[in-house]
mmCIF file of N, CA and C in Angstrom:
data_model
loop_
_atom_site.group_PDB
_atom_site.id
_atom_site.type_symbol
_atom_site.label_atom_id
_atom_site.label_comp_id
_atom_site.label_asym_id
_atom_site.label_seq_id
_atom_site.Cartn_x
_atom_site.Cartn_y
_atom_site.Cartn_z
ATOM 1 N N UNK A 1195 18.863 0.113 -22.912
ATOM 2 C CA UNK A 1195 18.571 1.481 -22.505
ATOM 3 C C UNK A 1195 18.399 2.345 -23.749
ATOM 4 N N UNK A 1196 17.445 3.370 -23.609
ATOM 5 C CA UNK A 1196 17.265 4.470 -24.616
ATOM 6 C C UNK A 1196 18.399 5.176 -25.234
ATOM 7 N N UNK A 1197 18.755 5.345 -25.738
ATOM 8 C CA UNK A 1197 20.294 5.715 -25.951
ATOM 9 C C UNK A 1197 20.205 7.359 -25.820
ATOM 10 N N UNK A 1198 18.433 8.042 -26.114
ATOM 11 C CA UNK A 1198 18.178 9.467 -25.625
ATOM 12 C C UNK A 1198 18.368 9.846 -24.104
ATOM 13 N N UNK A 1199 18.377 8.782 -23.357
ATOM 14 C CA UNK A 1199 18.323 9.143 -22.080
ATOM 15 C C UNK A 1199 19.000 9.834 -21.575
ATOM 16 N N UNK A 1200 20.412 9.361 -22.376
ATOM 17 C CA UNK A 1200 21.644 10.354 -21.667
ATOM 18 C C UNK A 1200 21.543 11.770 -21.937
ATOM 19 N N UNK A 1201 20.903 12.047 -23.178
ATOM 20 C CA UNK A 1201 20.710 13.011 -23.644
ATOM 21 C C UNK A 1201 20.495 14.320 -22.406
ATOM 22 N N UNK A 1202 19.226 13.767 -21.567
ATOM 23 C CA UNK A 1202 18.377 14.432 -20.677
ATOM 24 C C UNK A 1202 19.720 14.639 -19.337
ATOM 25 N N UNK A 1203 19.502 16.173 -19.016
ATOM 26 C CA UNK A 1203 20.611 16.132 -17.770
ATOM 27 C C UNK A 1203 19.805 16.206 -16.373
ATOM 28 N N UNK A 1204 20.405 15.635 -15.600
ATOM 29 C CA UNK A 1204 20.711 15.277 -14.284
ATOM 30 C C UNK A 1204 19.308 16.395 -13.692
ATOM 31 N N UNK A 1205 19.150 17.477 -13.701
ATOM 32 C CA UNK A 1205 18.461 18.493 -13.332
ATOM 33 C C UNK A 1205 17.261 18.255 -14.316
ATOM 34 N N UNK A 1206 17.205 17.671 -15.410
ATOM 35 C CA UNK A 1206 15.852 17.618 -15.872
ATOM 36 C C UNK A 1206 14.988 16.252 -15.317
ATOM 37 N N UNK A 1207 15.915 15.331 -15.430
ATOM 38 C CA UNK A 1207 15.736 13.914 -14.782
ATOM 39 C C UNK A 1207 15.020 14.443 -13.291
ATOM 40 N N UNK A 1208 15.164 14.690 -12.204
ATOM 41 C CA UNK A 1208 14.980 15.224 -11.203
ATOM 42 C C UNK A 1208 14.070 16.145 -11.471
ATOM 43 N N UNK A 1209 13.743 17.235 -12.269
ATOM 44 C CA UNK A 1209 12.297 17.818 -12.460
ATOM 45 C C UNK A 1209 11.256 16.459 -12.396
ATOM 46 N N UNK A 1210 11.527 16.164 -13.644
ATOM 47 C CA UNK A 1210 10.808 15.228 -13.867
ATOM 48 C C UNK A 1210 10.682 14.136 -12.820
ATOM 49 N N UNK A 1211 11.391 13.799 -12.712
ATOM 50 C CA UNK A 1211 11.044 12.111 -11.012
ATOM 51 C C UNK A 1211 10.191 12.951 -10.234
ATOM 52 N N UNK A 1212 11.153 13.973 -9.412
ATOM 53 C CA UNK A 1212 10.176 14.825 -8.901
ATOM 54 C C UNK A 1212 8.386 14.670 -9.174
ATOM 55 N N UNK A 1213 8.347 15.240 -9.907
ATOM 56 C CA UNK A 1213 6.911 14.783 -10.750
ATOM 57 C C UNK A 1213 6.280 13.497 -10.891
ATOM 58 N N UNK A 1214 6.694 12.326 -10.959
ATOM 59 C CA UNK A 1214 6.445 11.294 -10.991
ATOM 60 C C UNK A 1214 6.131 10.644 -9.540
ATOM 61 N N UNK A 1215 7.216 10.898 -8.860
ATOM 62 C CA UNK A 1215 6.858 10.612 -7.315
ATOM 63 C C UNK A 1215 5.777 11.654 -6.630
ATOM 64 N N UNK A 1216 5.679 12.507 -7.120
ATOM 65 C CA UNK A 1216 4.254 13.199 -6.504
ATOM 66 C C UNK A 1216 3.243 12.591 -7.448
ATOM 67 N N UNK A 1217 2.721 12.316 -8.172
ATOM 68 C CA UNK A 1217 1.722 11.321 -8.427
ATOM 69 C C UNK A 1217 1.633 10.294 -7.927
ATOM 70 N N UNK A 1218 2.415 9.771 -7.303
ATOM 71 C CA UNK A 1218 2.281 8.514 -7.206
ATOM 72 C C UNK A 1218 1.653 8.959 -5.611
ATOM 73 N N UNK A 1219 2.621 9.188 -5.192
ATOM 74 C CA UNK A 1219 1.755 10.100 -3.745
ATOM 75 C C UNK A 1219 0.820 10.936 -3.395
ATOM 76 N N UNK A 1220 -0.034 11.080 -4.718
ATOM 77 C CA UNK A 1220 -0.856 11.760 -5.039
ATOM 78 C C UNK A 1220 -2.219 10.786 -4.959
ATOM 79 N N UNK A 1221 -1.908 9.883 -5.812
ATOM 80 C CA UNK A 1221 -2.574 8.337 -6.019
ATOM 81 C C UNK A 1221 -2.815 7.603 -4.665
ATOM 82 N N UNK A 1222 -1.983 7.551 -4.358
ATOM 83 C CA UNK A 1222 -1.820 6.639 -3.068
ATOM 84 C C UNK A 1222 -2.894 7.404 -1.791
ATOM 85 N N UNK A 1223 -2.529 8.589 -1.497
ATOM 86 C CA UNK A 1223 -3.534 9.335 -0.874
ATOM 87 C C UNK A 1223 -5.064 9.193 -0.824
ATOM 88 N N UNK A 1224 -5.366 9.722 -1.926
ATOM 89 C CA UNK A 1224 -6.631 10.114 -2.637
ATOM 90 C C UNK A 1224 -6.961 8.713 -2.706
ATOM 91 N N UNK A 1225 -6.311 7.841 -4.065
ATOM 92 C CA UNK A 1225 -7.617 6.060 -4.080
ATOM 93 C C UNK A 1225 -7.062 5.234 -2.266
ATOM 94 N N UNK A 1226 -5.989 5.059 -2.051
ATOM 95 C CA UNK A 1226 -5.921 4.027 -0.914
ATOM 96 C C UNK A 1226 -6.276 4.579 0.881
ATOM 97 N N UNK A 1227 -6.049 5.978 0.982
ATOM 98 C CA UNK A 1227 -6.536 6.502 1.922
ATOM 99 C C UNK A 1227 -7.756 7.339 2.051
ATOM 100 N N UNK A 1228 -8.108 7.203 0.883
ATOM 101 C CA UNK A 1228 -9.642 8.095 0.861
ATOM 102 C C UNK A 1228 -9.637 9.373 1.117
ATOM 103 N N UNK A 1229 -8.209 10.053 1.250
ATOM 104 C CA UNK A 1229 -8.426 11.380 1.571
ATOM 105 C C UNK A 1229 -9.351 12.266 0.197
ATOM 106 N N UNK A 1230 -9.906 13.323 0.598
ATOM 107 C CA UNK A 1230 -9.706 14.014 -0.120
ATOM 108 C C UNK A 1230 -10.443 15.606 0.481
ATOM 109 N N UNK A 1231 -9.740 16.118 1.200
ATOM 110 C CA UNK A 1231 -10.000 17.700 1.696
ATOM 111 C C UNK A 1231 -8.919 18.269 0.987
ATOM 112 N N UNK A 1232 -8.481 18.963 0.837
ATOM 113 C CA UNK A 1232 -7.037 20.012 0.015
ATOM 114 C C UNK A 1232 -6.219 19.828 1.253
ATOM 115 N N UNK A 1233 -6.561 20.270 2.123
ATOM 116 C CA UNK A 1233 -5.542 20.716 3.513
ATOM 117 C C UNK A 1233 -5.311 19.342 3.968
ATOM 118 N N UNK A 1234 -5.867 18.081 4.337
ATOM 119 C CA UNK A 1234 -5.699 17.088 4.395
ATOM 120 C C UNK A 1234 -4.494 15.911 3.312
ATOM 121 N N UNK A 1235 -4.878 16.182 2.028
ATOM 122 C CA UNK A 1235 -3.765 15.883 1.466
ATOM 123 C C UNK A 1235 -2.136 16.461 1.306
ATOM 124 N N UNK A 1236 -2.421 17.953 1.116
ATOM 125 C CA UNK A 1236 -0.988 18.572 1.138
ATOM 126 C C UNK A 1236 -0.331 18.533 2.426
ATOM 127 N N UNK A 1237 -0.929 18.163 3.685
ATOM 128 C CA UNK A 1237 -0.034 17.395 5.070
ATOM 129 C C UNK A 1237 0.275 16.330 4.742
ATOM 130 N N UNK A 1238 -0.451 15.379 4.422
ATOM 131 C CA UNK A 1238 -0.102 14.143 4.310
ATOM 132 C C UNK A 1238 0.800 13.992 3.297
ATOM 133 N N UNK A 1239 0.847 14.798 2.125
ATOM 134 C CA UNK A 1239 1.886 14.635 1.216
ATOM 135 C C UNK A 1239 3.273 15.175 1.271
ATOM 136 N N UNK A 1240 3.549 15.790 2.453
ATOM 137 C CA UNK A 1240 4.565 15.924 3.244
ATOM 138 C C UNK A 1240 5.548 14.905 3.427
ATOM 139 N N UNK A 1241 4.612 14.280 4.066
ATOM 140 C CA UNK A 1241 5.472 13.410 4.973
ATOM 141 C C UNK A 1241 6.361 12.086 3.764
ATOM 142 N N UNK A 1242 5.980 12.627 2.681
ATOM 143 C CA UNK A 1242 6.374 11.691 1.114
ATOM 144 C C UNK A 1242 7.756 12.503 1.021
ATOM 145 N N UNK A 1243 7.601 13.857 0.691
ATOM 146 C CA UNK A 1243 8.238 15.064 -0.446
ATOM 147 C C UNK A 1243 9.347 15.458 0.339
ATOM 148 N N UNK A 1244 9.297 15.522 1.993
ATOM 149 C CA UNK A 1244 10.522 16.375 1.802
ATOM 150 C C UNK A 1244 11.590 15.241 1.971
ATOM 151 N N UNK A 1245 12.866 16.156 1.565
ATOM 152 C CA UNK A 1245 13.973 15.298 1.659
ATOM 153 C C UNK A 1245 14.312 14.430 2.421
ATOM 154 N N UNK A 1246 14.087 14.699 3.655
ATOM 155 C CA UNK A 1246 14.905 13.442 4.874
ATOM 156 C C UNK A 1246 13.943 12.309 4.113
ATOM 157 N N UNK A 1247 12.679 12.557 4.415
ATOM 158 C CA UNK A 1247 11.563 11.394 4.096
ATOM 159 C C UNK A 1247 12.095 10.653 2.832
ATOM 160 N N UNK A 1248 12.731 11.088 1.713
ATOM 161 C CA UNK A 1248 12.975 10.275 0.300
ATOM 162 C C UNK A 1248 14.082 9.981 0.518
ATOM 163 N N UNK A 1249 15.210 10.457 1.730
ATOM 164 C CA UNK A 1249 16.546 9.760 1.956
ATOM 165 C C UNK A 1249 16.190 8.636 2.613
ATOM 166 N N UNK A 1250 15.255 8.298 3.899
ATOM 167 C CA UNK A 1250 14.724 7.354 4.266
ATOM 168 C C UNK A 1250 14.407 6.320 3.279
ATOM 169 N N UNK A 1251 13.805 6.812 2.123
ATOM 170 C CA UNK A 1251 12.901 5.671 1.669
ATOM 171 C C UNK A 1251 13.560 5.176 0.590
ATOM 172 N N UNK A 1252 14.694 5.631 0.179
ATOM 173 C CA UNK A 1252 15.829 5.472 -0.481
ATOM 174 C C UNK A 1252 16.619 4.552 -0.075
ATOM 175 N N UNK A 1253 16.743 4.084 1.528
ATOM 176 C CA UNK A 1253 17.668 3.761 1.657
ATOM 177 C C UNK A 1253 16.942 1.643 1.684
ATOM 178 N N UNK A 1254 15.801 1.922 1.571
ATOM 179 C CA UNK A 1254 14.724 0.333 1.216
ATOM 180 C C UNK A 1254 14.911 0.163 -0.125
ATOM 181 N N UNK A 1255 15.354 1.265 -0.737
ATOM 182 C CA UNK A 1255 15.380 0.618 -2.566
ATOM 183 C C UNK A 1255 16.590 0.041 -2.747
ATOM 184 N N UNK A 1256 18.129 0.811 -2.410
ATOM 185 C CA UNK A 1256 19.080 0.112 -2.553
ATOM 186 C C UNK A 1256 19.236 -1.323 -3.064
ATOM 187 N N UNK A 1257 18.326 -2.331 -2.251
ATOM 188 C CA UNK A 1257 19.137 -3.445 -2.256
ATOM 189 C C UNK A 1257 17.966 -4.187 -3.955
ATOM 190 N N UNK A 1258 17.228 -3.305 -4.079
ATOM 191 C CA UNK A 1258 16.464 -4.126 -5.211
ATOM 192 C C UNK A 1258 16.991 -3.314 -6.750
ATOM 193 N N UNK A 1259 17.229 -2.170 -6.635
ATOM 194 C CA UNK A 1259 17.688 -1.634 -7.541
ATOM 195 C C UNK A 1259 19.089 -1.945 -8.877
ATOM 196 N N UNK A 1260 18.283 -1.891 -9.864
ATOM 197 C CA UNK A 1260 19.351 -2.963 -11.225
ATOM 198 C C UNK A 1260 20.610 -1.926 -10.565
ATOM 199 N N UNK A 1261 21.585 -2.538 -11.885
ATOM 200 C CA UNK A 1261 22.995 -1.700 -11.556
ATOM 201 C C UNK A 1261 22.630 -0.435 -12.778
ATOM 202 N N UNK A 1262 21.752 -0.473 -13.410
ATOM 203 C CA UNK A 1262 21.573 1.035 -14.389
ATOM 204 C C UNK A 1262 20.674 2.030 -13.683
ATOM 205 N N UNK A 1263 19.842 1.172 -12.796
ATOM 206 C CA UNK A 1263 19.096 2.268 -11.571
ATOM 207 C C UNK A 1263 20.141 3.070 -10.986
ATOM 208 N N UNK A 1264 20.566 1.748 -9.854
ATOM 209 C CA UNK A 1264 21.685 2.538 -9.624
ATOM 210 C C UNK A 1264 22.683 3.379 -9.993
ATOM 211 N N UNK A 1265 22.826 3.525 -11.460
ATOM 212 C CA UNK A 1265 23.303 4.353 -11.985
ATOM 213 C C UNK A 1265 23.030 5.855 -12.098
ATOM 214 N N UNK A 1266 21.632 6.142 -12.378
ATOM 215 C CA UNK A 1266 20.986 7.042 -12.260
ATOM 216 C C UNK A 1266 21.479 7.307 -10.962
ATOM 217 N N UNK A 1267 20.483 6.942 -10.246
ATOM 218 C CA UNK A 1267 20.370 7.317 -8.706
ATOM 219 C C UNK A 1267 21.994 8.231 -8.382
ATOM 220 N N UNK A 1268 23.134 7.807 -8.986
ATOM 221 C CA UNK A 1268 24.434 8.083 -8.537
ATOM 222 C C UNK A 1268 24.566 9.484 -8.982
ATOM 223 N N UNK A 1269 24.213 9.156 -10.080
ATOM 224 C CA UNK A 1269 24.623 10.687 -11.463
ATOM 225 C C UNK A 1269 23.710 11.885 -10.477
ATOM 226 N N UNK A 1270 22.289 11.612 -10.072
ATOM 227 C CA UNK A 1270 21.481 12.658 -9.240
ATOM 228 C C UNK A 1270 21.991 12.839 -8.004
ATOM 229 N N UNK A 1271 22.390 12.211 -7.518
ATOM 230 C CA UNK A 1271 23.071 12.229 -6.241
ATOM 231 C C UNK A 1271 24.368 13.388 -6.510
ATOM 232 N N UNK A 1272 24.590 13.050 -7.489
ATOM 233 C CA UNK A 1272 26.352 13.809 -7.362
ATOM 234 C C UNK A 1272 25.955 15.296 -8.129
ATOM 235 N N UNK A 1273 25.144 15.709 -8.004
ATOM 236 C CA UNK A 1273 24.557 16.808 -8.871
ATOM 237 C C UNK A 1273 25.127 17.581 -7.344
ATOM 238 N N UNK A 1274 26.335 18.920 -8.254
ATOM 239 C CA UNK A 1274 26.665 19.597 -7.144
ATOM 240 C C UNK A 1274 25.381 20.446 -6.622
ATOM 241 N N UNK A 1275 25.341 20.869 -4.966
ATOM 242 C CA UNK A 1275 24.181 21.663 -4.798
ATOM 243 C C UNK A 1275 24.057 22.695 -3.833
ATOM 244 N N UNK A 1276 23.833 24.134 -4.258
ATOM 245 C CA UNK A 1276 23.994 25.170 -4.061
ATOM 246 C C UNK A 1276 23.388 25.599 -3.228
ATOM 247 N N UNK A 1277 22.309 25.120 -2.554
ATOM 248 C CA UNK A 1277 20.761 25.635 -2.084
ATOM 249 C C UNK A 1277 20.498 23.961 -1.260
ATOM 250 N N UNK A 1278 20.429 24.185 -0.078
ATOM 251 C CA UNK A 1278 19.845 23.314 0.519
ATOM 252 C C UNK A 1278 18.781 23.312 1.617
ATOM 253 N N UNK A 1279 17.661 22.982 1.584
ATOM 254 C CA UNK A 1279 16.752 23.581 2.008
ATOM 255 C C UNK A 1279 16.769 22.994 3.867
ATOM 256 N N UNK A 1280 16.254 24.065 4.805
ATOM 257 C CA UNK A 1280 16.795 24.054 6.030
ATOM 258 C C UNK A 1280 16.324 23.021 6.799
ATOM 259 N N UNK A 1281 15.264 22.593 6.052
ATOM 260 C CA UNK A 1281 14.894 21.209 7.190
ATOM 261 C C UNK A 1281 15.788 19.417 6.732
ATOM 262 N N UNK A 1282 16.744 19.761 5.793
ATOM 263 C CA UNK A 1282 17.421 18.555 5.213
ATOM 264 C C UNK A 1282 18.773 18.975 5.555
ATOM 265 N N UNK A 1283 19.648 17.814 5.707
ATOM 266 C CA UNK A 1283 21.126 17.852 5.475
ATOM 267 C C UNK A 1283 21.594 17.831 3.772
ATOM 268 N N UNK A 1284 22.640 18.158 3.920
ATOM 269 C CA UNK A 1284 23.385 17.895 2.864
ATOM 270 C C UNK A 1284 22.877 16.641 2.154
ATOM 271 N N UNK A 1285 23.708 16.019 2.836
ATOM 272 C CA UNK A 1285 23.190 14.173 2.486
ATOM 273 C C UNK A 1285 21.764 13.807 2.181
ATOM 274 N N UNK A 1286 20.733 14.246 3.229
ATOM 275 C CA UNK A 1286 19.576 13.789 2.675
ATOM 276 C C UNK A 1286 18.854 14.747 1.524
ATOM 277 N N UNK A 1287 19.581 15.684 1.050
ATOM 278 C CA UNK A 1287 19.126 16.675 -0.406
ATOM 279 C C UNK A 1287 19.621 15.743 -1.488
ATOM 280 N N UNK A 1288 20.884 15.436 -0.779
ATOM 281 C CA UNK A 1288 21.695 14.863 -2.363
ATOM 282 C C UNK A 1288 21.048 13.252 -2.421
ATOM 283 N N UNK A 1289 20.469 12.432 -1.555
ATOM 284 C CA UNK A 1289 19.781 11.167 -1.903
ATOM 285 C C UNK A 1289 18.834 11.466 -2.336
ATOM 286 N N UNK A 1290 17.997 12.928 -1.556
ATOM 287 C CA UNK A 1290 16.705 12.772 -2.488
ATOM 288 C C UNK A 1290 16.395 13.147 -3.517
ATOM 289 N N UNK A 1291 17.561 14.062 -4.058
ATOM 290 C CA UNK A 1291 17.824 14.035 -5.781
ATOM 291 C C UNK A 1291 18.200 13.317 -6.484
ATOM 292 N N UNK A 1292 18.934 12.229 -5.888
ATOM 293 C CA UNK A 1292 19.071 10.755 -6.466
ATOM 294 C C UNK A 1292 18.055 10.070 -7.227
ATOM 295 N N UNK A 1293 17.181 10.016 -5.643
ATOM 296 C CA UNK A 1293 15.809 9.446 -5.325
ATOM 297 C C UNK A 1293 15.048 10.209 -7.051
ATOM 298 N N UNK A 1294 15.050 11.665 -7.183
ATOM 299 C CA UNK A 1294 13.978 12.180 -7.973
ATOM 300 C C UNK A 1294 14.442 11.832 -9.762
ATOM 301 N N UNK A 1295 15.899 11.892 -9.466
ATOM 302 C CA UNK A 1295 16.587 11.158 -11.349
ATOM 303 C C UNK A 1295 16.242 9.857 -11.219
ATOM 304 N N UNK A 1296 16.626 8.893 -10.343
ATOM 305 C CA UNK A 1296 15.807 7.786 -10.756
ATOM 306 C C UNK A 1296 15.044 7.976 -11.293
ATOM 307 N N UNK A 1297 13.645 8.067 -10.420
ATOM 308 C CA UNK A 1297 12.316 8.206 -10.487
ATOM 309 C C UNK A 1297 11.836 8.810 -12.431
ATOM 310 N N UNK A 1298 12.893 9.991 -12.329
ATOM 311 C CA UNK A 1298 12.868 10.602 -13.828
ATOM 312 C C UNK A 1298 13.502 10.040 -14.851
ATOM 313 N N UNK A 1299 14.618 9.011 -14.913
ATOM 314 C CA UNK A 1299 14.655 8.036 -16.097
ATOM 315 C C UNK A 1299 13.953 7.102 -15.781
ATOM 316 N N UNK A 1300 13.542 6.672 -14.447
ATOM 317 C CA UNK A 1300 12.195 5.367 -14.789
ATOM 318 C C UNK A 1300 11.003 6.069 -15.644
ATOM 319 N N UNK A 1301 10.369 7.090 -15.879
ATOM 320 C CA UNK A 1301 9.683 7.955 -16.221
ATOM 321 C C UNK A 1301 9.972 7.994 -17.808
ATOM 322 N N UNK A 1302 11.349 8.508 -17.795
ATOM 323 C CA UNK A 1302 11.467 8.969 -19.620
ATOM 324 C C UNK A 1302 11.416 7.761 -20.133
ATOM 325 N N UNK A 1303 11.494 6.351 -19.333
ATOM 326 C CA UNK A 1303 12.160 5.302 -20.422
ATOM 327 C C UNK A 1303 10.785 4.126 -20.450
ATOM 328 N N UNK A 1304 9.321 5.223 -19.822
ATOM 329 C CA UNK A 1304 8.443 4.067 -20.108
ATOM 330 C C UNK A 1304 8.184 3.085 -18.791
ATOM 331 N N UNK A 1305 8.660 3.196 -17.768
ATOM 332 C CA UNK A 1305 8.542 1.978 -17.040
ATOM 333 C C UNK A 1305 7.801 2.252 -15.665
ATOM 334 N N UNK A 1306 6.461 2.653 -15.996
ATOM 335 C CA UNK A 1306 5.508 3.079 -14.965
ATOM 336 C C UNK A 1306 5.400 1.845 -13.870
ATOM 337 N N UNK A 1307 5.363 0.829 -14.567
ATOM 338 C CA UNK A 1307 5.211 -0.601 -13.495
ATOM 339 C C UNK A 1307 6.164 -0.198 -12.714
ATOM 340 N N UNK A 1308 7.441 -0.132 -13.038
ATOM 341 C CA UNK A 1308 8.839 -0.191 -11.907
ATOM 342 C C UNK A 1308 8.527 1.024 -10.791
ATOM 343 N N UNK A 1309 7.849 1.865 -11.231
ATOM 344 C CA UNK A 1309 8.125 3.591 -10.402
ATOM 345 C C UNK A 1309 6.776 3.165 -9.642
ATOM 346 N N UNK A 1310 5.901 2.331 -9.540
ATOM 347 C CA UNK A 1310 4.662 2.079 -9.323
ATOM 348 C C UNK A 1310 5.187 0.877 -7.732
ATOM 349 N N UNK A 1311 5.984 -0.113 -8.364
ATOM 350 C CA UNK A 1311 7.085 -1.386 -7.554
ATOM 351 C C UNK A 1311 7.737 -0.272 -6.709
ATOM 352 N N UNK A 1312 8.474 0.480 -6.785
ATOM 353 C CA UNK A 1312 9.722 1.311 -6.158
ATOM 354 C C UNK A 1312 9.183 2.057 -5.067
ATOM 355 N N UNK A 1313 7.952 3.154 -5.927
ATOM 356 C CA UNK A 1313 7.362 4.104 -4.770
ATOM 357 C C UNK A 1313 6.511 2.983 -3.502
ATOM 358 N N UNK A 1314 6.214 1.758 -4.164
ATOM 359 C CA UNK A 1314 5.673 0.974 -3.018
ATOM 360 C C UNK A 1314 6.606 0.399 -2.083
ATOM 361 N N UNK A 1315 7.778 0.041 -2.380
ATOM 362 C CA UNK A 1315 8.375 -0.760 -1.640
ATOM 363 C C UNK A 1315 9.629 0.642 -0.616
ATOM 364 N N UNK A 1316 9.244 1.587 -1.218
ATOM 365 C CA UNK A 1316 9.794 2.999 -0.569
ATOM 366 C C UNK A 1316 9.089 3.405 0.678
ATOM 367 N N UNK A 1317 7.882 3.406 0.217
ATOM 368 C CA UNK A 1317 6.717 3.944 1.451
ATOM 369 C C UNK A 1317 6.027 3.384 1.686
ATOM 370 N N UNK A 1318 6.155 1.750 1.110
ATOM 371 C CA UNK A 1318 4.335 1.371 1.775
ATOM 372 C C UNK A 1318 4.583 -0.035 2.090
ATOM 373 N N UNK A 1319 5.491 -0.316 1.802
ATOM 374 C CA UNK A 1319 6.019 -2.043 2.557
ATOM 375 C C UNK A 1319 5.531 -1.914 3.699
ATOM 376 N N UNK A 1320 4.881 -2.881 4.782
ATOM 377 C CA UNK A 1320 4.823 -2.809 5.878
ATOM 378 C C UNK A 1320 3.757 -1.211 6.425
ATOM 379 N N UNK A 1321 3.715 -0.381 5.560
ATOM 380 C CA UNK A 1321 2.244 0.798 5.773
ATOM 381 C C UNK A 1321 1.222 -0.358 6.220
ATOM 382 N N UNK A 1322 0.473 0.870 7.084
ATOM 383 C CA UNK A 1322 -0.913 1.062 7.640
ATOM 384 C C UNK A 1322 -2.101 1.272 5.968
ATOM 385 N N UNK A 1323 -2.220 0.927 5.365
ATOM 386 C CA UNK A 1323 -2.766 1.461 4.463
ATOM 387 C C UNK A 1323 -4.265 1.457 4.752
ATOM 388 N N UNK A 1324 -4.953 1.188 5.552
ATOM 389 C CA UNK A 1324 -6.560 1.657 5.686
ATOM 390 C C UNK A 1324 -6.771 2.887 5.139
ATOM 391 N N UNK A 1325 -8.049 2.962 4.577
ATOM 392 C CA UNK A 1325 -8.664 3.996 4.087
ATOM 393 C C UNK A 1325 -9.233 4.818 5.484
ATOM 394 N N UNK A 1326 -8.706 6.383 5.221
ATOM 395 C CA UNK A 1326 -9.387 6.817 6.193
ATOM 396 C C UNK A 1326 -10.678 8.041 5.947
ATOM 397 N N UNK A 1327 -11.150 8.644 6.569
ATOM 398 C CA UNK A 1327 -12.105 9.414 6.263
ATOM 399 C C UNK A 1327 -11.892 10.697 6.445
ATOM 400 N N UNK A 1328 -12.635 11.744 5.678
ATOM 401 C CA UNK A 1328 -12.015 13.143 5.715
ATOM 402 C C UNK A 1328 -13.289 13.831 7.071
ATOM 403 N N UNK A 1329 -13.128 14.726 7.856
ATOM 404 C CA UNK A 1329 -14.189 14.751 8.639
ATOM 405 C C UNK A 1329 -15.199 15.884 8.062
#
């Protein structure tokens, strides 16, 4: 491990994943579903971003995740939190800030393949993935 990593706190990690997992859901949209209207993608990229959805898809990574993933994932998780937004529980804010520090030391430490493996096996194991058409 980077030995800077630790450096980065819990809330920047999570900016950042944050960020990383919307590209990737960004990607996934646009090349594998062919979307591309504005209003068409920012629905569909919904159903990625909000919290319940990344506590869900969180709960398919568990069992593949190293024990330093999991590490992360813990440290974001336990990030006390002040503000929880009304369509999530408690619980599914604090996994999906888990979910977004992962995502953000897979990010700082270089390992696009893994966040590329993760966001797939999060949301798209078993997906419908046909390309669809914008009308």
């Amino acid at each position: 491990m980077d030995s800077n990593l630790n450096s980065y706190s819990s809330a920047s990690l999570a900016y950042l994943g944050d960020c990383a997992l919307e590209i990737c859901v960004r990607e996934y949209l646009v090349r594998e579903l062919g979307l591309s209207s504005s209003a068409k993608l920012n629905k569909a990229a919904l159903d990625f971003v909000r919290a319940p959805k990344q506590a869900e898809a969180m709960k398919k990574l568990f069992p593949i995740l190293t024990e330093e993933e999991e590490a992360f994932f813990r440290r974001g998780r336990n990030i006390g939190h002040t503000n929880v937004p009304k369509n999530a529980t408690v619980s599914d804010y604090r996994t999906a800030t888990g979910m977004e520090v992962l995502f953000g030391y897979l990010h700082v430490s270089g390992q696009k393949e893994r966040i590329n493996e993760l966001f797939r096996a999060a949301y798209l194991d078993g997906a419908d993935t046909r390309k669809e058409t914008d009308d």
